[in-house]
Amino acid sequence: MTGQQRNAVAEAIRVALRAVIDPELGHNIVDLGMVYAIEVGPDGAAEVVMTTTARFCPASGFLQQAVEERVLGLDGVRAVRVTLSYDPPWTPERMAPEIAARF
């Protein structure tokens, strides 16, 4: 897979993750600023680094599973690893401005 193809798959992943809704805040994890990184390797293996609103968020497992399912359903993705990171910790300042304005 070329660099251009990997970039296209990474963008498709970002678009697909807009369908993953945080049950606590009621908005998608991309606009909430919970997706920290998306990497796609030459072999089609994807890694999504994300966070939750709090370290012991009860929705962590649900969100990880939803991300995995969305990403694995995309053309060009052979495998996916979803990693939770709390560095930096999530804050409301990470939200897209149009979402933050609602809070």
Short mmCIF file of N, CA and C in Angstrom, two decimals:
data_model
loop_
_atom_site.label_atom_id
_atom_site.label_comp_id
_atom_site.label_asym_id
_atom_site.label_seq_id
_atom_site.Cartn_x
_atom_site.Cartn_y
_atom_site.Cartn_z
N MET A 1 0.85 -1.17 0.00
CA MET A 1 0.00 0.00 0.00
C MET A 1 0.91 1.24 0.00
N THR A 2 0.65 2.15 -0.91
CA THR A 2 1.46 3.36 -1.01
C THR A 2 1.11 4.35 0.11
N GLY A 3 1.94 5.35 0.26
CA GLY A 3 1.66 6.39 1.26
C GLY A 3 0.35 7.10 0.99
N GLN A 4 0.07 7.36 -0.27
CA GLN A 4 -1.19 8.02 -0.64
C GLN A 4 -2.38 7.14 -0.29
N GLN A 5 -2.26 5.83 -0.54
CA GLN A 5 -3.35 4.91 -0.19
C GLN A 5 -3.54 4.84 1.32
N ARG A 6 -2.42 4.81 2.06
CA ARG A 6 -2.52 4.77 3.53
C ARG A 6 -3.18 6.04 4.06
N ASN A 7 -2.86 7.18 3.47
CA ASN A 7 -3.50 8.44 3.89
C ASN A 7 -5.00 8.40 3.60
N ALA A 8 -5.37 7.84 2.46
CA ALA A 8 -6.79 7.75 2.12
C ALA A 8 -7.53 6.82 3.09
N VAL A 9 -6.90 5.72 3.46
CA VAL A 9 -7.52 4.80 4.42
C VAL A 9 -7.62 5.48 5.79
N ALA A 10 -6.59 6.19 6.20
CA ALA A 10 -6.63 6.90 7.49
C ALA A 10 -7.77 7.92 7.51
N GLU A 11 -7.97 8.60 6.40
CA GLU A 11 -9.08 9.57 6.33
C GLU A 11 -10.43 8.84 6.36
N ALA A 12 -10.52 7.70 5.70
CA ALA A 12 -11.75 6.90 5.74
C ALA A 12 -12.03 6.43 7.17
N ILE A 13 -10.98 6.10 7.90
CA ILE A 13 -11.15 5.70 9.30
C ILE A 13 -11.70 6.87 10.11
N ARG A 14 -11.12 8.05 9.93
CA ARG A 14 -11.59 9.24 10.66
C ARG A 14 -13.07 9.49 10.37
N VAL A 15 -13.47 9.38 9.12
CA VAL A 15 -14.87 9.58 8.74
C VAL A 15 -15.75 8.52 9.41
N ALA A 16 -15.31 7.27 9.37
CA ALA A 16 -16.10 6.18 9.95
C ALA A 16 -16.25 6.34 11.46
N LEU A 17 -15.24 6.89 12.11
CA LEU A 17 -15.30 7.04 13.57
C LEU A 17 -16.26 8.14 14.00
N ARG A 18 -16.72 8.94 13.07
CA ARG A 18 -17.75 9.95 13.41
C ARG A 18 -19.08 9.28 13.74
N ALA A 19 -19.20 7.99 13.44
CA ALA A 19 -20.42 7.25 13.79
C ALA A 19 -20.35 6.66 15.20
N VAL A 20 -19.18 6.75 15.84
CA VAL A 20 -19.03 6.23 17.20
C VAL A 20 -19.38 7.35 18.17
N ILE A 21 -20.47 7.16 18.89
CA ILE A 21 -21.00 8.20 19.77
C ILE A 21 -20.64 7.89 21.22
N ASP A 22 -20.07 8.87 21.89
CA ASP A 22 -19.80 8.73 23.32
C ASP A 22 -21.14 8.78 24.06
N PRO A 23 -21.48 7.71 24.80
CA PRO A 23 -22.80 7.68 25.44
C PRO A 23 -23.00 8.74 26.52
N GLU A 24 -21.93 9.20 27.10
CA GLU A 24 -22.02 10.21 28.15
C GLU A 24 -22.30 11.60 27.58
N LEU A 25 -21.60 11.95 26.52
CA LEU A 25 -21.70 13.30 25.96
C LEU A 25 -22.62 13.39 24.75
N GLY A 26 -22.94 12.25 24.12
CA GLY A 26 -23.89 12.24 23.03
C GLY A 26 -23.39 12.78 21.71
N HIS A 27 -22.08 12.85 21.54
CA HIS A 27 -21.48 13.31 20.28
C HIS A 27 -20.42 12.31 19.85
N ASN A 28 -19.99 12.42 18.60
CA ASN A 28 -19.02 11.45 18.10
C ASN A 28 -17.63 11.71 18.67
N ILE A 29 -16.84 10.65 18.75
CA ILE A 29 -15.54 10.73 19.41
C ILE A 29 -14.52 11.57 18.64
N VAL A 30 -14.71 11.74 17.35
CA VAL A 30 -13.80 12.58 16.58
C VAL A 30 -14.02 14.05 16.94
N ASP A 31 -15.26 14.51 16.88
CA ASP A 31 -15.55 15.91 17.21
C ASP A 31 -15.32 16.22 18.68
N LEU A 32 -15.39 15.20 19.52
CA LEU A 32 -15.10 15.41 20.94
C LEU A 32 -13.60 15.48 21.22
N GLY A 33 -12.79 15.19 20.23
CA GLY A 33 -11.34 15.26 20.40
C GLY A 33 -10.76 14.06 21.12
N MET A 34 -11.45 12.94 21.06
CA MET A 34 -10.99 11.74 21.75
C MET A 34 -10.07 10.86 20.90
N VAL A 35 -9.99 11.13 19.61
CA VAL A 35 -9.11 10.36 18.73
C VAL A 35 -7.80 11.14 18.62
N TYR A 36 -6.75 10.56 19.16
CA TYR A 36 -5.45 11.23 19.18
C TYR A 36 -4.61 10.95 17.94
N ALA A 37 -4.69 9.75 17.41
CA ALA A 37 -3.86 9.41 16.24
C ALA A 37 -4.49 8.24 15.48
N ILE A 38 -4.28 8.27 14.17
CA ILE A 38 -4.67 7.16 13.29
C ILE A 38 -3.47 6.89 12.39
N GLU A 39 -2.98 5.66 12.44
CA GLU A 39 -1.85 5.26 11.61
C GLU A 39 -2.26 4.02 10.81
N VAL A 40 -1.83 3.98 9.56
CA VAL A 40 -2.09 2.81 8.72
C VAL A 40 -0.75 2.37 8.14
N GLY A 41 -0.41 1.11 8.37
CA GLY A 41 0.85 0.58 7.87
C GLY A 41 0.75 0.14 6.43
N PRO A 42 1.88 -0.14 5.80
CA PRO A 42 1.89 -0.56 4.40
C PRO A 42 1.12 -1.85 4.16
N ASP A 43 0.96 -2.66 5.21
CA ASP A 43 0.25 -3.93 5.08
C ASP A 43 -1.24 -3.82 5.38
N GLY A 44 -1.72 -2.59 5.65
CA GLY A 44 -3.13 -2.39 5.94
C GLY A 44 -3.50 -2.54 7.40
N ALA A 45 -2.51 -2.71 8.26
CA ALA A 45 -2.77 -2.76 9.70
C ALA A 45 -2.95 -1.33 10.20
N ALA A 46 -4.04 -1.10 10.91
CA ALA A 46 -4.34 0.24 11.41
C ALA A 46 -4.18 0.29 12.91
N GLU A 47 -3.79 1.44 13.41
CA GLU A 47 -3.75 1.69 14.85
C GLU A 47 -4.48 2.99 15.11
N VAL A 48 -5.39 2.93 16.08
CA VAL A 48 -6.11 4.12 16.52
C VAL A 48 -5.73 4.34 17.98
N VAL A 49 -5.20 5.52 18.26
CA VAL A 49 -4.92 5.91 19.64
C VAL A 49 -6.00 6.89 20.04
N MET A 50 -6.68 6.56 21.14
CA MET A 50 -7.80 7.37 21.57
C MET A 50 -7.81 7.49 23.08
N THR A 51 -8.73 8.29 23.57
CA THR A 51 -8.89 8.46 25.00
C THR A 51 -10.37 8.43 25.34
N THR A 52 -10.66 8.55 26.61
CA THR A 52 -12.03 8.70 27.09
C THR A 52 -12.06 9.92 28.00
N THR A 53 -13.24 10.29 28.43
CA THR A 53 -13.35 11.51 29.25
C THR A 53 -12.66 11.37 30.59
N ALA A 54 -12.53 10.15 31.08
CA ALA A 54 -11.86 9.90 32.36
C ALA A 54 -11.18 8.54 32.30
N ARG A 55 -10.14 8.38 33.08
CA ARG A 55 -9.35 7.14 33.05
C ARG A 55 -10.19 5.89 33.30
N PHE A 56 -11.12 5.94 34.20
CA PHE A 56 -11.92 4.76 34.53
C PHE A 56 -13.34 4.88 33.99
N CYS A 57 -13.46 5.47 32.82
CA CYS A 57 -14.76 5.67 32.18
C CYS A 57 -15.43 4.30 31.97
N PRO A 58 -16.67 4.15 32.44
CA PRO A 58 -17.35 2.86 32.26
C PRO A 58 -17.63 2.51 30.80
N ALA A 59 -17.56 3.49 29.91
CA ALA A 59 -17.83 3.23 28.48
C ALA A 59 -16.56 2.88 27.71
N SER A 60 -15.42 2.78 28.37
CA SER A 60 -14.16 2.52 27.67
C SER A 60 -14.22 1.28 26.79
N GLY A 61 -14.68 0.16 27.33
CA GLY A 61 -14.75 -1.07 26.56
C GLY A 61 -15.69 -0.96 25.38
N PHE A 62 -16.85 -0.35 25.61
CA PHE A 62 -17.82 -0.14 24.54
C PHE A 62 -17.20 0.69 23.41
N LEU A 63 -16.53 1.78 23.78
CA LEU A 63 -15.94 2.66 22.77
C LEU A 63 -14.83 1.97 22.00
N GLN A 64 -13.98 1.23 22.68
CA GLN A 64 -12.91 0.50 21.99
C GLN A 64 -13.49 -0.51 21.02
N GLN A 65 -14.49 -1.25 21.44
CA GLN A 65 -15.11 -2.25 20.57
C GLN A 65 -15.78 -1.59 19.37
N ALA A 66 -16.47 -0.48 19.59
CA ALA A 66 -17.13 0.23 18.49
C ALA A 66 -16.12 0.74 17.48
N VAL A 67 -14.99 1.25 17.96
CA VAL A 67 -13.94 1.73 17.05
C VAL A 67 -13.38 0.56 16.25
N GLU A 68 -13.10 -0.54 16.93
CA GLU A 68 -12.55 -1.71 16.24
C GLU A 68 -13.50 -2.19 15.15
N GLU A 69 -14.78 -2.30 15.47
CA GLU A 69 -15.76 -2.78 14.48
C GLU A 69 -15.85 -1.84 13.28
N ARG A 70 -15.89 -0.53 13.54
CA ARG A 70 -15.97 0.43 12.44
C ARG A 70 -14.76 0.35 11.53
N VAL A 71 -13.57 0.27 12.12
CA VAL A 71 -12.34 0.27 11.34
C VAL A 71 -12.19 -1.03 10.55
N LEU A 72 -12.47 -2.16 11.18
CA LEU A 72 -12.33 -3.44 10.48
C LEU A 72 -13.28 -3.57 9.30
N GLY A 73 -14.36 -2.81 9.28
CA GLY A 73 -15.31 -2.88 8.19
C GLY A 73 -14.91 -2.08 6.96
N LEU A 74 -13.77 -1.42 7.01
CA LEU A 74 -13.36 -0.56 5.89
C LEU A 74 -12.47 -1.29 4.91
N ASP A 75 -12.63 -0.95 3.62
CA ASP A 75 -11.74 -1.48 2.59
C ASP A 75 -10.32 -1.02 2.85
N GLY A 76 -9.39 -1.93 2.69
CA GLY A 76 -7.98 -1.61 2.85
C GLY A 76 -7.44 -1.87 4.25
N VAL A 77 -8.32 -2.15 5.21
CA VAL A 77 -7.87 -2.41 6.58
C VAL A 77 -7.81 -3.92 6.78
N ARG A 78 -6.62 -4.40 7.13
CA ARG A 78 -6.41 -5.83 7.35
C ARG A 78 -6.57 -6.19 8.82
N ALA A 79 -6.16 -5.29 9.70
CA ALA A 79 -6.22 -5.52 11.14
C ALA A 79 -6.27 -4.16 11.82
N VAL A 80 -6.69 -4.16 13.08
CA VAL A 80 -6.73 -2.89 13.81
C VAL A 80 -6.34 -3.13 15.26
N ARG A 81 -5.64 -2.16 15.81
CA ARG A 81 -5.33 -2.15 17.24
C ARG A 81 -5.82 -0.81 17.77
N VAL A 82 -6.62 -0.86 18.82
CA VAL A 82 -7.14 0.34 19.45
C VAL A 82 -6.45 0.48 20.80
N THR A 83 -5.75 1.59 20.97
CA THR A 83 -4.99 1.83 22.20
C THR A 83 -5.59 3.02 22.93
N LEU A 84 -5.85 2.82 24.22
CA LEU A 84 -6.31 3.94 25.05
C LEU A 84 -5.10 4.65 25.62
N SER A 85 -5.12 5.96 25.56
CA SER A 85 -4.05 6.78 26.12
C SER A 85 -4.66 7.90 26.94
N TYR A 86 -4.04 8.20 28.03
CA TYR A 86 -4.50 9.32 28.87
C TYR A 86 -3.42 10.38 28.98
N ASP A 87 -2.53 10.38 28.02
CA ASP A 87 -1.47 11.38 27.96
C ASP A 87 -1.48 12.01 26.58
N PRO A 88 -2.01 13.18 26.44
CA PRO A 88 -2.54 14.04 27.49
C PRO A 88 -3.95 13.64 27.90
N PRO A 89 -4.35 14.01 29.10
CA PRO A 89 -5.72 13.72 29.51
C PRO A 89 -6.71 14.51 28.67
N TRP A 90 -7.89 13.93 28.47
CA TRP A 90 -8.92 14.63 27.71
C TRP A 90 -9.47 15.78 28.54
N THR A 91 -9.73 16.89 27.86
CA THR A 91 -10.41 18.04 28.48
C THR A 91 -11.42 18.57 27.46
N PRO A 92 -12.41 19.31 27.92
CA PRO A 92 -13.40 19.87 26.99
C PRO A 92 -12.78 20.78 25.92
N GLU A 93 -11.60 21.31 26.16
CA GLU A 93 -10.94 22.16 25.17
C GLU A 93 -10.58 21.40 23.90
N ARG A 94 -10.59 20.07 23.95
CA ARG A 94 -10.27 19.25 22.78
C ARG A 94 -11.45 19.14 21.81
N MET A 95 -12.63 19.53 22.26
CA MET A 95 -13.83 19.43 21.41
C MET A 95 -13.74 20.37 20.22
N ALA A 96 -14.36 19.97 19.13
CA ALA A 96 -14.51 20.88 17.99
C ALA A 96 -15.29 22.09 18.46
N PRO A 97 -14.98 23.29 17.98
CA PRO A 97 -15.64 24.51 18.46
C PRO A 97 -17.16 24.46 18.38
N GLU A 98 -17.69 23.87 17.31
CA GLU A 98 -19.15 23.83 17.18
C GLU A 98 -19.81 22.92 18.23
N ILE A 99 -19.06 21.93 18.71
CA ILE A 99 -19.56 21.05 19.77
C ILE A 99 -19.40 21.74 21.13
N ALA A 100 -18.25 22.32 21.36
CA ALA A 100 -17.97 22.99 22.63
C ALA A 100 -18.97 24.10 22.90
N ALA A 101 -19.43 24.76 21.84
CA ALA A 101 -20.37 25.87 22.00
C ALA A 101 -21.71 25.40 22.58
N ARG A 102 -22.00 24.12 22.47
CA ARG A 102 -23.26 23.57 22.98
C ARG A 102 -23.21 23.25 24.47
N PHE A 103 -22.03 23.25 25.04
CA PHE A 103 -21.88 22.89 26.45
C PHE A 103 -21.72 24.12 27.32
#
